[in-house]
Short mmCIF file of C-alpha atoms and ligand atoms in Angstrom, two decimals:
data_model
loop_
_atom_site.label_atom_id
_atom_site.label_comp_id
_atom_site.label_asym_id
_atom_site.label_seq_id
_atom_site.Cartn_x
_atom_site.Cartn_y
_atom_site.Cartn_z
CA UNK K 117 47.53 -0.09 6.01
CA UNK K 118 43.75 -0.02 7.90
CA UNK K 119 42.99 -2.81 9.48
CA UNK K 120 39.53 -4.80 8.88
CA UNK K 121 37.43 -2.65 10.62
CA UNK K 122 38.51 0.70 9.24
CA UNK K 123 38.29 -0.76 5.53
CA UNK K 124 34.82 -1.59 6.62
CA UNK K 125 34.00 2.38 7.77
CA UNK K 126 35.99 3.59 4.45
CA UNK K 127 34.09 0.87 2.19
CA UNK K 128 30.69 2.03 3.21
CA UNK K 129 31.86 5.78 3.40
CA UNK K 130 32.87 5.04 -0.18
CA UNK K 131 29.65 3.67 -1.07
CA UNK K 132 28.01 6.61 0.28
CA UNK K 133 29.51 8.93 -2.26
CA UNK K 134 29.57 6.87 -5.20
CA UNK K 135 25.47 6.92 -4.94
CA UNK K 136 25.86 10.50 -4.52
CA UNK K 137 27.50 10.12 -8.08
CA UNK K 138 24.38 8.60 -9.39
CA UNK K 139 26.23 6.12 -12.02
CA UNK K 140 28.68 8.99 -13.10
CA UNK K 141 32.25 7.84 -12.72
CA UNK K 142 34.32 9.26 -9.92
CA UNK K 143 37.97 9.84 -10.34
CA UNK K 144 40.32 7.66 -8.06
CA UNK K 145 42.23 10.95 -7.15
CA UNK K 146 39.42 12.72 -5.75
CA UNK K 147 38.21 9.59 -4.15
CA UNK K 148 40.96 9.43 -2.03
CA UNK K 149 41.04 12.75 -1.10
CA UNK K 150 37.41 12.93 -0.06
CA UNK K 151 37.71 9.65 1.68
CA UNK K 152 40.92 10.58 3.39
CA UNK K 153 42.33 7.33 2.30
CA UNK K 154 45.40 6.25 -0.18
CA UNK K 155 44.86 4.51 -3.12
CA UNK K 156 45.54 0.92 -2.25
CA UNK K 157 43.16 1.03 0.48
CA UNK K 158 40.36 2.41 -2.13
CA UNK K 159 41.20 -0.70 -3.91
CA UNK K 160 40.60 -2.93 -0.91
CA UNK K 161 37.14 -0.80 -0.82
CA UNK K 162 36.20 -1.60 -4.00
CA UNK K 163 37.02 -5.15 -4.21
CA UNK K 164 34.86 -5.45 -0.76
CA UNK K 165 32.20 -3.84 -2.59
CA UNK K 166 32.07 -6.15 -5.35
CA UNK K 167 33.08 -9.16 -3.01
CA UNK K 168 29.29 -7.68 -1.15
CA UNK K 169 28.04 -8.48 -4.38
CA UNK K 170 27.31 -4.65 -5.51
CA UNK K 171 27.81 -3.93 -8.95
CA UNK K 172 30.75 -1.82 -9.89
CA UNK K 173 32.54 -0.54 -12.80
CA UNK K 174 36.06 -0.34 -12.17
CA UNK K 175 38.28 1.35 -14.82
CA UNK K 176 42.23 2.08 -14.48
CA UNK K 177 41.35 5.51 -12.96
CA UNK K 178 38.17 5.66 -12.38
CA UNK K 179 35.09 3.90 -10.53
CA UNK K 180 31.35 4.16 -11.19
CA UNK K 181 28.72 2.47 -8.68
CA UNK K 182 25.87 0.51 -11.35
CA UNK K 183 23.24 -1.32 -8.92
CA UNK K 184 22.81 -2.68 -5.16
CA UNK K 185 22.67 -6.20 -4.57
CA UNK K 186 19.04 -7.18 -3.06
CA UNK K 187 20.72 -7.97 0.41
CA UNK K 188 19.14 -7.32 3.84
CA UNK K 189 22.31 -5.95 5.19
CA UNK K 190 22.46 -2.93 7.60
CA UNK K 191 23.80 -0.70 5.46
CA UNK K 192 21.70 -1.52 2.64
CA UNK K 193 18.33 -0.90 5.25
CA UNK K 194 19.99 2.42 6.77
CA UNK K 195 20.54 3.97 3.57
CA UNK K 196 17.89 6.78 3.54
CA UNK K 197 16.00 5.97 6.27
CA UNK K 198 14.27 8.58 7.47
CA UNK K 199 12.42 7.43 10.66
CA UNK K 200 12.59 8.71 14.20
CA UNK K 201 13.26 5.77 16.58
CA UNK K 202 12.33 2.51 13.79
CA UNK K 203 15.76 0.49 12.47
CA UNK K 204 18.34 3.25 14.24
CA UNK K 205 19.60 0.15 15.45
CA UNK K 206 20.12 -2.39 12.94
CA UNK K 207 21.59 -5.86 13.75
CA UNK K 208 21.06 -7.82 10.77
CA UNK K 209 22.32 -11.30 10.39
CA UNK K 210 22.73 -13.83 7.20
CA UNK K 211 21.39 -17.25 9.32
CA UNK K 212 19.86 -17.61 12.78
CA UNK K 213 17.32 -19.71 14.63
CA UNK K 214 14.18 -17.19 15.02
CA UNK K 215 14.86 -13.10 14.87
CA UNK K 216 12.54 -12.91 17.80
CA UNK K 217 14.28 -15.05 19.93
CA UNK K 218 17.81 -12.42 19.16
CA UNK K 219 15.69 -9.52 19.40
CA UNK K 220 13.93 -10.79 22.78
CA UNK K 221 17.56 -11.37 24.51
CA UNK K 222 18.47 -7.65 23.16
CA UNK K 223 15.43 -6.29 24.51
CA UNK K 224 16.22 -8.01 27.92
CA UNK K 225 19.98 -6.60 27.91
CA UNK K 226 18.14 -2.83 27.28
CA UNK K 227 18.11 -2.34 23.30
CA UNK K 228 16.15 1.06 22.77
CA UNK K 229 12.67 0.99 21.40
CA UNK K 230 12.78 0.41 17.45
CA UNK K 231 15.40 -1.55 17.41
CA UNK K 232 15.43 -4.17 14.66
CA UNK K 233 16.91 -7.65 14.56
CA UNK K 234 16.71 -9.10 10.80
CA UNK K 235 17.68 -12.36 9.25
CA UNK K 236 18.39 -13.80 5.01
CA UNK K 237 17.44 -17.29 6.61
CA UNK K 238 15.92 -18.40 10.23
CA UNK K 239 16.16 -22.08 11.31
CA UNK K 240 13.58 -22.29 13.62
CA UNK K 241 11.37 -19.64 12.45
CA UNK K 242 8.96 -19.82 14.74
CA UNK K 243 4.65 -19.19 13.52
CA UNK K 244 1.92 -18.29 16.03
CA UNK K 245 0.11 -21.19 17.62
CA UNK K 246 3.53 -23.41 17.68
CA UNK K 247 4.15 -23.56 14.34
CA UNK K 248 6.83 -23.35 12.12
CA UNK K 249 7.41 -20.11 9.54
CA UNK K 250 9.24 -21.84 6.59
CA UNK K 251 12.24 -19.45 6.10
CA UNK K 252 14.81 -20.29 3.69
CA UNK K 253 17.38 -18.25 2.41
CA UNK K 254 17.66 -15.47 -0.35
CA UNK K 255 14.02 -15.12 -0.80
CA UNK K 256 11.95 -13.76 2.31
CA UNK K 257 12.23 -10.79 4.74
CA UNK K 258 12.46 -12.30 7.95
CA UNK K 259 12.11 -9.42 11.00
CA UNK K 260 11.74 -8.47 14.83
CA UNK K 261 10.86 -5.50 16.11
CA UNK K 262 11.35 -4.48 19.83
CA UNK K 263 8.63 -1.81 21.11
CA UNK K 264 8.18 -1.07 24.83
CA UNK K 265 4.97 1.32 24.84
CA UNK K 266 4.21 2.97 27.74
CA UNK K 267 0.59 1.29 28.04
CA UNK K 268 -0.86 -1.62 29.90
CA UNK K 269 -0.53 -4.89 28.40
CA UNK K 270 -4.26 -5.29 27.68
CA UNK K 271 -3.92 -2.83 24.86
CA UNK K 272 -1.12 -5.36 23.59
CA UNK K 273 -3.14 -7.54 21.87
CA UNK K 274 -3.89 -4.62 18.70
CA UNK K 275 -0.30 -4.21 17.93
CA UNK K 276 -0.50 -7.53 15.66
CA UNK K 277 -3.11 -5.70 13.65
CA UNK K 278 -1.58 -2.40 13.90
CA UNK K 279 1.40 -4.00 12.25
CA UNK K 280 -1.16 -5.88 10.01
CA UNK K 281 -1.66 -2.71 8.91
CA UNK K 282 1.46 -0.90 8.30
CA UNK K 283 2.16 -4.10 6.10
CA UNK K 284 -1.02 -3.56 3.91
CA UNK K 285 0.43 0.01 3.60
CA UNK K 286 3.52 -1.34 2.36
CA UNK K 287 2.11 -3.74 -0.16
CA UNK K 288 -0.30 -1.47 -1.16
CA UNK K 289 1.53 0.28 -4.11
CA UNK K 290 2.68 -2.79 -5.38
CA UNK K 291 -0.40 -5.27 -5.26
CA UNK K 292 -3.14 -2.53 -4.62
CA UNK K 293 -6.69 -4.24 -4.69
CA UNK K 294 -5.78 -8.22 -4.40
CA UNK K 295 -3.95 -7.58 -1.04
CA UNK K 296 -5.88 -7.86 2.21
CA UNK K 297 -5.70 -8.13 5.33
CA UNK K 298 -7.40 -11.39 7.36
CA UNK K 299 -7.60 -10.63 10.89
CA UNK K 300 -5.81 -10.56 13.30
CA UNK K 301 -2.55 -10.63 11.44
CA UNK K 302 -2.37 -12.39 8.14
CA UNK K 303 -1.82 -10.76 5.32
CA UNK K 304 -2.56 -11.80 1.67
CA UNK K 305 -2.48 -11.76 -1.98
CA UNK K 306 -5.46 -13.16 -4.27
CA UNK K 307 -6.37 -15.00 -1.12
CA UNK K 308 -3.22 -16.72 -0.21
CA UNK K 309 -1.05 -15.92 2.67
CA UNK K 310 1.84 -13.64 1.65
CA UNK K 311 3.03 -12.28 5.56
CA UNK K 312 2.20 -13.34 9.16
CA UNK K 313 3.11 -11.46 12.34
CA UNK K 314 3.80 -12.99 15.57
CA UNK K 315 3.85 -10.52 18.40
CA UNK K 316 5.57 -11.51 21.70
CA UNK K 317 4.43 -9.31 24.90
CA UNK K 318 7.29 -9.71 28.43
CA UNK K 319 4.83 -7.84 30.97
CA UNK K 320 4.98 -7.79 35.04
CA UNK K 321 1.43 -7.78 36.22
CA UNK K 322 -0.09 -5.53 33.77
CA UNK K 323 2.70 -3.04 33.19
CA UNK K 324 4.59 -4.11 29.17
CA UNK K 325 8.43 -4.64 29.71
CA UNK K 326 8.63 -4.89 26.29
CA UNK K 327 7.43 -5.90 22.83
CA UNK K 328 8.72 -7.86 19.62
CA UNK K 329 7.20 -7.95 17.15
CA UNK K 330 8.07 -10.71 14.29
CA UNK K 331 7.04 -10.30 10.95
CA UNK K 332 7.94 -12.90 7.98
CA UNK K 333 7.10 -11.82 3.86
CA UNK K 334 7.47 -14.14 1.23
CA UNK K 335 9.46 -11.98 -1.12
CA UNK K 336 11.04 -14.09 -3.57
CA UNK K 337 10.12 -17.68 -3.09
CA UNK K 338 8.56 -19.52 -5.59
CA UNK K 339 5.94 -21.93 -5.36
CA UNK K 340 7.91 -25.66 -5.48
CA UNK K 341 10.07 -24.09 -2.60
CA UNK K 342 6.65 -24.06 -0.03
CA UNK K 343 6.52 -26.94 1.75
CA UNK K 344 3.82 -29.21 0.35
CA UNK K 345 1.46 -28.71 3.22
CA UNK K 346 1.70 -25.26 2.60
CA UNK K 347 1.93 -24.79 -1.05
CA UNK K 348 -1.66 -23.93 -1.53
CA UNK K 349 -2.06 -21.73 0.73
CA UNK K 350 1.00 -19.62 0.64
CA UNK K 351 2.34 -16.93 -1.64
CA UNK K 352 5.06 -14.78 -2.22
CA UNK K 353 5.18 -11.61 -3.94
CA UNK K 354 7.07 -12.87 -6.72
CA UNK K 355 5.21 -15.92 -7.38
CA UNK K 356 2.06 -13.56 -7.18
CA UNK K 357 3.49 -11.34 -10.31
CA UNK K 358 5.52 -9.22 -8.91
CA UNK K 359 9.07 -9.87 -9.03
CA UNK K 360 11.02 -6.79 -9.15
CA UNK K 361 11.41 -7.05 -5.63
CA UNK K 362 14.35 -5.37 -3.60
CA UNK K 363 14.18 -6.41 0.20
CA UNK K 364 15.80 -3.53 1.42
CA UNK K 365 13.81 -1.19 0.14
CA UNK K 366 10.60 -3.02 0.98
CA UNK K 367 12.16 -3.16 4.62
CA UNK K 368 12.51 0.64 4.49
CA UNK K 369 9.40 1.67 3.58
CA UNK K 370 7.47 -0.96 6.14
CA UNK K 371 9.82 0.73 9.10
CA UNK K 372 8.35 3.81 8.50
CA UNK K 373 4.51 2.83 8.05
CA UNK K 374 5.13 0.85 11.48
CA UNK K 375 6.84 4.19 12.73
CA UNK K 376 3.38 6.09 11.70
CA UNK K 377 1.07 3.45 12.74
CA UNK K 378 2.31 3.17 16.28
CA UNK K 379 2.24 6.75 17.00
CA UNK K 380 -1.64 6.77 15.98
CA UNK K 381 -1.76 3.50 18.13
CA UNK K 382 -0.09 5.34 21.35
CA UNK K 383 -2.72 8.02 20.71
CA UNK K 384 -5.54 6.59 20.36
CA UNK K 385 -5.18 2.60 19.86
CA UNK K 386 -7.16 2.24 16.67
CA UNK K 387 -9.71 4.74 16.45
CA UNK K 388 -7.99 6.60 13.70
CA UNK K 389 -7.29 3.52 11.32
CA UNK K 390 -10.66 1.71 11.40
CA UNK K 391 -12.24 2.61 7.63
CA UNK K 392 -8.39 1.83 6.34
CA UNK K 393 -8.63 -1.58 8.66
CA UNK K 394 -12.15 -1.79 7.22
CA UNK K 395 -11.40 -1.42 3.81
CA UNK K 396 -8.31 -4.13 3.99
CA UNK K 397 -9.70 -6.58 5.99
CA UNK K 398 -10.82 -9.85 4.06
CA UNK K 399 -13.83 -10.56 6.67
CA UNK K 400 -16.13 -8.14 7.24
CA UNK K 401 -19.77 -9.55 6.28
CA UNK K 402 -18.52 -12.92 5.72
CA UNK K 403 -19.57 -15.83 7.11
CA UNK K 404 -17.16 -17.00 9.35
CA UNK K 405 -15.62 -19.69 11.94
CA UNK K 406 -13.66 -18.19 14.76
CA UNK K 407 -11.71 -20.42 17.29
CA UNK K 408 -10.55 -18.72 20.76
CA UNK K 409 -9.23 -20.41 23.36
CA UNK K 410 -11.40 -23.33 23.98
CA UNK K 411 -14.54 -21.52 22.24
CA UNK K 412 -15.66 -21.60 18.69
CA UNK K 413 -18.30 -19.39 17.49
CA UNK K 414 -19.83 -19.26 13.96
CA UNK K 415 -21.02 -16.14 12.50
CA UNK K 416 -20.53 -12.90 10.55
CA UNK K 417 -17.75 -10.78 10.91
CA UNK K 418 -19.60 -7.51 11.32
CA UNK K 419 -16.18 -4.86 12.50
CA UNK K 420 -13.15 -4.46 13.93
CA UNK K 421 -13.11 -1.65 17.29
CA UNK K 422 -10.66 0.55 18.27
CA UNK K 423 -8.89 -2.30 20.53
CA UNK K 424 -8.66 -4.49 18.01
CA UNK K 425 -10.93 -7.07 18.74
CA UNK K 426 -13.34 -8.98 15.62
CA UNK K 427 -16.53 -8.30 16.24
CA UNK K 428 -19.11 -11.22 15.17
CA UNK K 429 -22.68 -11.49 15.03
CA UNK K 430 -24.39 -14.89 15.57
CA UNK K 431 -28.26 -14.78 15.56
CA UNK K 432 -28.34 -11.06 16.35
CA UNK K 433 -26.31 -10.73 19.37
CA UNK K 434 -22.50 -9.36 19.19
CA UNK K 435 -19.55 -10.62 20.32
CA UNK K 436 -16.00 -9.46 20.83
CA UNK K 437 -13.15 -10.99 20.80
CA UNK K 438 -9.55 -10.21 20.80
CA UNK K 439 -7.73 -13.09 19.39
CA UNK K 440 -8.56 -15.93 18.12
CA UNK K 441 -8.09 -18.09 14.92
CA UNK K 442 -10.81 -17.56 11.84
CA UNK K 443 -11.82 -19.36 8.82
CA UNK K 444 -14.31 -18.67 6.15
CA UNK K 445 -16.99 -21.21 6.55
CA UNK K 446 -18.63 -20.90 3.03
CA UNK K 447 -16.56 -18.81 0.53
CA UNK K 448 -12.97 -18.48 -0.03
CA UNK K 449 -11.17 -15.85 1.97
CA UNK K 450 -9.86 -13.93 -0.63
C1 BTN X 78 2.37 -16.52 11.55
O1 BTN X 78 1.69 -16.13 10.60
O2 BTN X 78 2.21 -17.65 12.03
C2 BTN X 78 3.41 -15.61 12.10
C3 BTN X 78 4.72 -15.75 11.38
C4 BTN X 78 5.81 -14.85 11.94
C5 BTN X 78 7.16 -15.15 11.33
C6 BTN X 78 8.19 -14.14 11.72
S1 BTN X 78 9.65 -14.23 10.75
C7 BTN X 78 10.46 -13.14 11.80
C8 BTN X 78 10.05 -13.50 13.22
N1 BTN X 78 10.91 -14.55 13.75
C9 BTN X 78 10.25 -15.67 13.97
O3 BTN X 78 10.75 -16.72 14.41
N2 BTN X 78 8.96 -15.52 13.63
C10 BTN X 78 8.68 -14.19 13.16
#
C-alpha cells in the first residue's frame, strides 16, 4: 500500500494521462500498467481526484477525466506552463495572511527568481499606501512574485507598471477595449478597479536584493461581496460580464506576459512598451490631480518615459514623477 505522499505523485501522474485522453475513457488495466500502480491504489487516485473536486466519470472498468475544478492549486497552474524561470516554483496555499509577506520570507531564505507564492483567500491582504486588499475566498487571484534583477534599485520603481502591463495583456482578450490601465498600477474595467499591484523592493544601498511583486484580480466576486466603501469603485471580471472565468488558466497566461515583459524591462526598461503603455493607459491628455509625497500638482497627463515615471504638464512646463497617487480632476477615469 503507498503511503500519502506517493498516492499524491500517482494521483497527479494519473491526472496527467487522463487529459492526455481528452474525455475518452481509459481502461483500469492499462491504467495501472502505465502508472506502475495496482488497482486499489488507482482507486485511492481517483477518489482523491474527485475528493480535489475534479470531475470524473468512474465506471466498473473504466475512468474518463470530464472538467478541472477552477482551483489555484499547483498542479492546476503547472499544467502546461511553458515559461522559462516564472511559477517553476509554485507554493500555493488555500488561506494566509498576505502572499507577499510568504513570498518575502522565501525570498530571504534564497527562493530562485520567478518563484510564485499564491493564495484562494489572504487575511491581511495588504494594498499600497497601508491599506487593506479585500480578499475573500473562492473568487480572486491573490499572487507574489519574487524577482531579483540584476539592476539598481532606482530602476525599481517601473516594475509596478511593467506588471501593469503584462496584466492589460492578460485581460486583453477577454475585455479588449473597456480595460485600461491607470498609472502607476491599477488596472480597470469600464472605469472601475479590477487589479492592483503592490511591489515590495529589499535593496542594500542601491544594489536590489530582491523583488515581490503582489498582484490581487477580482475574478469572481460579485458586487454585494465589496465592502461598502469600496463597492463603487471596484470590479471583478465576473461582475463586469465575464464570468467564464478559470483562475488557473488566467494565472498561466499572466506568468508568461510577466515572463516577456521583464525580459524587455532588463533590456531596455520601457522603451520598447511605451505606444502599448500609451494605448492602455486611462490618463494621457486628461486633466489630472497627482499626489507625491508631500506634493500635489494639477495638470495634464501628457506620457509615460521609458523609466516609468507620469509625465504632467501644468502651465507649459513638464514634470516627472515616478510615483505618486492620481485622480481625474474633471471627468471620470474610465
Ligand atoms: C493596490 O492596488 O493597493 C495593490 C493591491 C495588491 C494586492 C495583492 S494580493 C497579493 C499580494 N499580497 C498582498 O498582501 N497584497 C498583494
Amino acid at each position: 500500500m503507498l503511503s500519502t505522499a506517493e498516492i499524491e505523485k500517482l494521483t497527479d501522474n494519473l491526472l496527467l494521462v487522463l487529459r492526455q485522453q481528452a474525455g475518452d475513457p481509459a481502461m483500469f488495466g492499462s491504467l495501472c500498467k502505465e502508472l506502475k500502480c495496482d488497482s486499489e491504489d488507482l482507486r485511492r487516485s481517483i477518489e482523491l481526484l474527485q475528493q480535489w473536486e475534479y470531475a470524473i466519470d468512474l465506471q466498473p472498468d473504466r475512468v474518463s477525466f470530464l472538467a478541472a475544478p477552477d482551483l489555484l492549486t499547483a498542479t492546476e497552474i503547472g499544467y502546461e506552463l511553458d515559461t522559462e524561470f516564472c511559477g517553476t516554483n509554485i507554493a500555493a496555499y488555500r488561506s494566509v495572511k498576505s502572499t507577499n509577506d510568504i513570498a518575502t520570507q522565501l525570498a530571504q531564505s534564497g527562493a530562485a527568481e520567478g518563484t510564485i507564492v499564491v493564495a484562494d483567500e489572504q487575511t491581511a491582504g495588504r494594498g499600497r499606501l497601508g491599506r487593506q486588499w479585500h480578499s475573500p475566498p473562492n473568487t480572486g487571484i491573490y499572487l507574489s512574485i519574487i524577482l531579483r534583477p540584476n539592476f539598481d534599485a532606482e530602476k525599481a520603481p517601473g516594475l509596478s507598471i511593467m506588471t501593469a502591463l503584462a496584466l492589460a495583456e492578460t485581460l486583453k482578450p477577454i475585455c479588449g477595449d473597456r480595460m485600461k490601465i491607470k498609472w502607476p498600477n491599477d488596472v480597470l474595467i469600464s472605469g472601475l478597479k479590477v487589479a492592483g499591484i503592490l511591489t515590495e523592493l529589499t535593496a542594500e544601498r542601491e544594489k536590489i536584493n530582491f523583488v515581490v511583486i503582489g498582484i490581487g484580480i477580482n475574478a469572481k466576486t460579485k458586487r454585494d461581496q465589496f465592502p461598502k466603501d469600496i463597492r463603487a469603485i471596484a470590479t471583478s471580471l465576473t461582475a463586469s460580464g465575464y464570468p467564464n472565468i478559470r483562475r488557473a488558466d488566467l494565472v498561466r497566461e499572466l506568468l508568461t506576459n510577466i515572463e516577456n515583459e521583464y525580459r524587455l524591462y532588463c533590456a531596455e526598461q520601457l522603451s520598447p512598451s511605451l505606444d502599448r503603455l500609451r494605448a492602455y493607459s486611462s490618463l494621457l491628455g486628461r486633466p489630472i490631480k497627482l499626489a507625491f509625497g508631500q506634493n500635489i500638482i494639477e495638470g495634464i497627463a501628457r506620457d509615460i518615459s521609458s523609466d516609468g515615471s507620469l509625465i504632467v504638464e501644468k502651465d507649459g512646463l513638464l514634470t516627472s514623477v515616478v510615483s505618486g497617487e492620481v485622480s481625474v480632476t474633471s471627468e471620470r477615469d474610465c
